């Protein structure tokens, strides 16, 4: 029975060690990915500054990538350092940070679903802000053009959002007045691009221009694509949330293991008469106690 119990304990210890190795591997992978994202963000921001004519950082993908890369790298670095040093303080910090990030993501997703109409309105308002600076913010211009072509849509709520731009407004004096960008136009792949295909369409009714341009808004088009491809989106969400959940779980196992080993180390030293010398060291260490050597 004793050997069986020992065998079970040994198997559990092996499983925990395997979990810890997996946790360290995940942290290293997260650090590498975070560093790559940060590098791409910095490169994109340098390129953006060369052609920047707008002082606002609105919807700048480079800024988002830089912030995301910094957060990923720092959190992963804390996890790697905590795993290598077996430091309780760092392990707890890593677990709480990862848990808070996971909680924020889940809360944000639930709130966005509950207040779906307000979320859509928020997105449409921000797209209109971007449309106002369409020709000044190259990042937004490239994103908007790509979305309109890929999802066959125009504007945020609908094609009339383009009246927010000073060049496309019906009161503008130029040739773009009352029109939409050519990326809103319906065309075959073999057609030659006509940049003026959306001429004088904003002030027209939907039925009269639906054979010329895409009349539906990009917000609804993207949401419909998400609903039609729910299995892909579920896989993406699982790929984002599952590693974080596993990271929190493995960190909790790791912290429990280190605390047990420190407790056993104290009892062992106390049993052999060394407890009076070692106790002050542990009593003042607090959460920063490390795996005893």
Coordinates of C-alpha atoms in Angstrom, one line a residue:
X1 CA 0.0 0.0 0.0
X2 CA 2.9 2.3 0.9
X3 CA 4.6 1.6 -2.4
X4 CA 1.3 2.2 -4.2
X5 CA 0.9 5.5 -2.5
X6 CA 4.4 6.4 -3.3
X7 CA 3.8 5.5 -6.9
X8 CA 0.7 7.7 -7.0
X9 CA 2.6 10.6 -5.4
X10 CA 5.5 10.0 -7.9
X11 CA 3.0 10.1 -10.8
X12 CA 1.4 13.3 -9.6
X13 CA 4.9 14.9 -9.2
X14 CA 5.8 13.9 -12.7
X15 CA 2.5 15.4 -14.0
X16 CA 3.2 18.6 -12.1
X17 CA 6.7 18.8 -13.5
X18 CA 5.3 18.3 -16.9
X19 CA 2.9 21.1 -16.4
X20 CA 5.7 23.3 -15.2
X21 CA 7.7 22.6 -18.3
X22 CA 4.7 23.3 -20.4
X23 CA 4.1 26.6 -18.5
X24 CA 7.7 27.6 -19.1
X25 CA 7.4 26.7 -22.8
X26 CA 4.2 28.8 -23.1
X27 CA 5.9 31.7 -21.5
X28 CA 8.9 31.5 -23.8
X29 CA 6.6 31.2 -26.8
X30 CA 4.6 34.2 -25.6
X31 CA 7.8 36.2 -25.1
X32 CA 9.0 35.4 -28.6
X33 CA 5.6 36.3 -30.2
X34 CA 5.4 39.5 -28.1
X35 CA 8.9 40.5 -29.2
X36 CA 8.0 39.8 -32.9
X37 CA 4.7 41.8 -32.6
X38 CA 6.7 44.7 -30.9
X39 CA 9.3 44.7 -33.7
X40 CA 6.6 44.7 -36.4
X41 CA 4.8 47.5 -34.6
X42 CA 7.9 49.6 -34.3
X43 CA 8.8 49.1 -37.9
X44 CA 5.2 50.0 -39.0
X45 CA 5.3 53.1 -36.8
X46 CA 8.6 54.2 -38.3
X47 CA 7.2 53.8 -41.8
X48 CA 4.0 55.6 -40.8
X49 CA 5.9 58.6 -39.5
X50 CA 7.6 59.0 -42.9
X51 CA 4.2 59.6 -44.6
X52 CA 2.2 61.0 -41.7
X53 CA 0.2 64.1 -42.4
X54 CA -2.2 63.7 -39.4
X55 CA -1.2 64.4 -35.8
X56 CA -3.8 62.0 -34.4
X57 CA -2.9 58.4 -33.5
X58 CA -6.6 57.4 -34.2
X59 CA -6.8 53.7 -35.2
X60 CA -3.1 53.5 -35.8
X61 CA -2.4 49.8 -36.1
X62 CA 1.3 50.4 -35.3
X63 CA 0.5 51.9 -31.9
X64 CA -1.8 49.0 -31.1
X65 CA 0.9 46.5 -32.1
X66 CA 3.5 48.2 -30.0
X67 CA 1.3 48.3 -26.9
X68 CA 0.2 44.6 -27.5
X69 CA 3.8 43.6 -28.0
X70 CA 5.0 45.3 -24.9
X71 CA 2.3 43.8 -22.7
X72 CA 2.9 40.3 -24.1
X73 CA 6.7 40.5 -23.8
X74 CA 6.6 41.9 -20.2
X75 CA 4.0 39.3 -19.0
X76 CA 5.9 36.4 -20.6
X77 CA 9.2 37.7 -19.2
X78 CA 7.7 37.8 -15.7
X79 CA 6.5 34.2 -16.2
X80 CA 9.8 32.9 -17.5
X81 CA 11.8 34.6 -14.7
X82 CA 9.3 33.3 -12.1
X83 CA 9.6 29.8 -13.5
X84 CA 13.4 29.8 -13.6
X85 CA 13.8 31.3 -10.1
X86 CA 10.8 29.6 -8.5
X87 CA 10.0 33.0 -6.9
X88 CA 6.6 33.1 -5.2
X89 CA 6.2 36.9 -5.6
X90 CA 6.8 36.8 -9.4
X91 CA 4.7 33.6 -9.8
X92 CA 1.8 35.3 -8.0
X93 CA 2.2 38.5 -10.0
X94 CA 2.3 36.5 -13.3
X95 CA -0.9 34.6 -12.3
X96 CA -2.8 37.7 -11.2
X97 CA -1.8 39.7 -14.3
X98 CA -2.8 36.8 -16.6
X99 CA -6.0 36.3 -14.7
X100 CA -6.9 40.0 -14.9
X101 CA -6.2 40.1 -18.6
X102 CA -8.4 37.0 -19.1
X103 CA -11.2 38.6 -17.0
X104 CA -11.0 41.9 -18.9
X105 CA -11.3 40.1 -22.2
X106 CA -14.2 37.9 -21.1
X107 CA -16.0 40.9 -19.5
X108 CA -15.4 43.1 -22.6
X109 CA -16.8 40.3 -24.9
X110 CA -19.9 39.8 -22.7
X111 CA -20.6 43.6 -22.4
X112 CA -20.2 44.0 -26.1
X113 CA -22.8 41.2 -26.7
X114 CA -25.2 42.5 -24.1
X115 CA -25.0 46.1 -25.4
X116 CA -24.8 45.1 -29.1
X117 CA -26.6 48.2 -30.4
X118 CA -24.4 50.5 -28.4
X119 CA -21.3 48.6 -29.6
X120 CA -22.4 48.9 -33.3
X121 CA -23.1 52.6 -32.8
X122 CA -19.7 53.1 -31.2
X123 CA -18.0 51.4 -34.2
X124 CA -20.0 53.4 -36.7
X125 CA -19.1 56.7 -34.9
X126 CA -15.4 55.8 -34.9
X127 CA -15.5 54.8 -38.6
X128 CA -17.1 58.1 -39.4
X129 CA -14.3 59.9 -37.6
X130 CA -11.8 57.9 -39.6
X131 CA -13.6 58.8 -42.8
X132 CA -13.2 62.5 -42.0
X133 CA -9.4 62.0 -42.2
X134 CA -9.5 59.3 -44.9
X135 CA -6.9 61.1 -47.1
X136 CA -4.7 62.2 -44.2
X137 CA -4.4 58.9 -42.3
X138 CA -2.8 56.3 -44.6
X139 CA -3.2 53.6 -42.1
X140 CA -7.0 54.1 -41.9
X141 CA -7.2 54.5 -45.6
X142 CA -5.5 51.2 -46.3
X143 CA -7.6 49.4 -43.7
X144 CA -10.9 50.9 -45.0
X145 CA -10.1 50.2 -48.6
X146 CA -9.2 46.6 -47.8
X147 CA -12.3 46.0 -45.7
X148 CA -14.6 47.6 -48.4
X149 CA -13.1 45.4 -51.1
X150 CA -13.0 42.2 -49.1
X151 CA -16.4 42.4 -47.5
X152 CA -18.1 44.2 -50.4
X153 CA -19.4 47.1 -48.3
X154 CA -19.2 50.9 -48.2
X155 CA -18.8 53.2 -45.2
X156 CA -19.6 52.3 -41.6
X157 CA -23.4 52.3 -41.3
X158 CA -23.9 52.7 -45.1
X159 CA -22.4 54.4 -48.2
X160 CA -23.8 57.8 -47.0
X161 CA -21.1 57.9 -44.3
X162 CA -18.7 59.2 -46.9
X163 CA -20.5 62.6 -46.9
X164 CA -18.5 63.2 -43.6
X165 CA -15.3 63.6 -45.7
X166 CA -14.6 67.1 -46.9
X167 CA -13.7 65.9 -50.4
X168 CA -16.7 63.6 -50.8
X169 CA -19.3 65.9 -49.2
X170 CA -22.0 67.1 -51.7
X171 CA -21.0 70.7 -50.8
X172 CA -17.4 70.1 -51.9
X173 CA -16.2 71.8 -55.1
X174 CA -14.0 69.1 -56.5
X175 CA -14.7 66.1 -58.7
X176 CA -15.0 63.7 -55.7
X177 CA -18.0 65.7 -54.4
X178 CA -21.1 63.5 -53.6
X179 CA -19.2 60.4 -54.5
X180 CA -17.6 57.4 -52.8
X181 CA -14.1 55.8 -53.2
X182 CA -13.6 53.3 -56.0
X183 CA -13.2 50.5 -53.5
X184 CA -17.0 50.8 -52.9
X185 CA -17.7 50.1 -56.5
X186 CA -19.1 46.8 -57.8
X187 CA -16.8 45.5 -60.6
X188 CA -15.5 42.3 -62.0
X189 CA -11.9 41.2 -61.5
X190 CA -11.2 41.6 -65.2
X191 CA -12.5 45.2 -65.3
X192 CA -10.1 48.1 -65.5
X193 CA -10.2 50.2 -62.3
X194 CA -12.2 53.3 -62.7
X195 CA -11.5 55.6 -59.8
X196 CA -14.5 57.8 -60.6
X197 CA -17.0 54.9 -60.6
X198 CA -18.7 56.2 -57.4
X199 CA -19.3 59.6 -58.9
X200 CA -22.5 61.3 -57.6
X201 CA -23.9 58.4 -55.7
X202 CA -24.2 59.7 -52.1
X203 CA -27.3 61.7 -52.8
X204 CA -29.0 58.9 -54.6
X205 CA -31.4 56.3 -53.2
X206 CA -30.2 52.8 -52.4
X207 CA -32.2 51.1 -55.1
X208 CA -30.9 53.4 -57.8
X209 CA -27.2 52.9 -57.0
X210 CA -27.1 49.3 -55.7
X211 CA -25.9 48.1 -59.1
X212 CA -23.0 50.6 -59.1
X213 CA -21.7 50.6 -55.5
X214 CA -22.1 48.4 -52.4
X215 CA -24.8 50.1 -50.3
X216 CA -24.5 48.1 -47.1
X217 CA -22.2 49.3 -44.3
X218 CA -19.0 47.5 -43.4
X219 CA -20.0 47.1 -39.7
X220 CA -23.0 44.9 -40.5
X221 CA -21.0 43.2 -43.3
X222 CA -18.3 42.1 -40.9
X223 CA -20.8 41.1 -38.2
X224 CA -22.6 38.9 -40.8
X225 CA -19.3 37.3 -41.8
X226 CA -18.6 36.5 -38.2
X227 CA -22.0 34.9 -37.8
X228 CA -21.6 32.9 -41.0
X229 CA -18.1 31.7 -40.0
X230 CA -18.9 31.1 -36.3
X231 CA -16.8 27.9 -36.2
X232 CA -13.7 29.8 -37.3
X233 CA -14.3 32.6 -34.8
X234 CA -14.9 30.0 -32.1
X235 CA -11.5 28.5 -32.9
X236 CA -9.8 31.9 -32.9
X237 CA -11.3 32.8 -29.5
X238 CA -10.4 29.4 -28.1
X239 CA -6.8 29.8 -29.3
X240 CA -6.6 33.2 -27.6
X241 CA -8.4 32.4 -24.3
X242 CA -7.3 28.8 -23.7
X243 CA -3.5 29.5 -23.4
X244 CA -4.3 32.2 -20.9
X245 CA -6.6 30.0 -18.8
X246 CA -3.9 27.2 -18.9
X247 CA -1.3 29.8 -17.8
X248 CA -3.4 30.7 -14.8
X249 CA -4.0 27.1 -13.9
X250 CA -0.4 26.0 -14.3
X251 CA 0.8 29.0 -12.3
X252 CA -1.5 28.1 -9.5
X253 CA -0.2 24.5 -9.5
X254 CA 3.4 25.9 -9.6
X255 CA 2.7 28.2 -6.6
X256 CA 1.2 25.4 -4.6
X257 CA 4.2 23.1 -5.4
X258 CA 6.8 25.8 -4.4
X259 CA 4.9 26.6 -1.2
X260 CA 4.7 22.9 -0.3
X261 CA 8.5 22.4 -0.9
X262 CA 9.3 25.5 1.2
X263 CA 7.1 24.2 4.0
X264 CA 8.7 20.8 3.8
X265 CA 12.2 22.4 3.8
X266 CA 11.3 24.4 7.0
X267 CA 10.0 21.3 8.8
X268 CA 13.1 19.3 7.7
X269 CA 15.5 21.9 9.0
X270 CA 13.5 22.3 12.2
X271 CA 13.5 18.5 12.7
X272 CA 17.3 18.3 12.3
X273 CA 18.0 21.3 14.6
X274 CA 18.6 23.9 11.9
X275 CA 15.3 25.6 12.2
X276 CA 16.4 28.4 14.6
X277 CA 19.0 29.6 12.1
X278 CA 16.9 29.3 8.9
X279 CA 13.6 30.6 10.3
X280 CA 14.5 34.4 10.3
X281 CA 15.5 34.1 6.6
X282 CA 12.1 32.7 5.6
X283 CA 10.1 34.9 8.0
X284 CA 11.3 38.1 6.5
X285 CA 11.1 36.9 2.9
X286 CA 7.3 37.1 2.5
X287 CA 6.0 36.4 -1.0
X288 CA 9.5 36.6 -2.4
X289 CA 10.6 33.3 -0.9
X290 CA 12.3 31.1 -3.5
X291 CA 12.6 27.4 -4.0
X292 CA 15.2 26.3 -1.5
X293 CA 18.3 24.9 -3.0

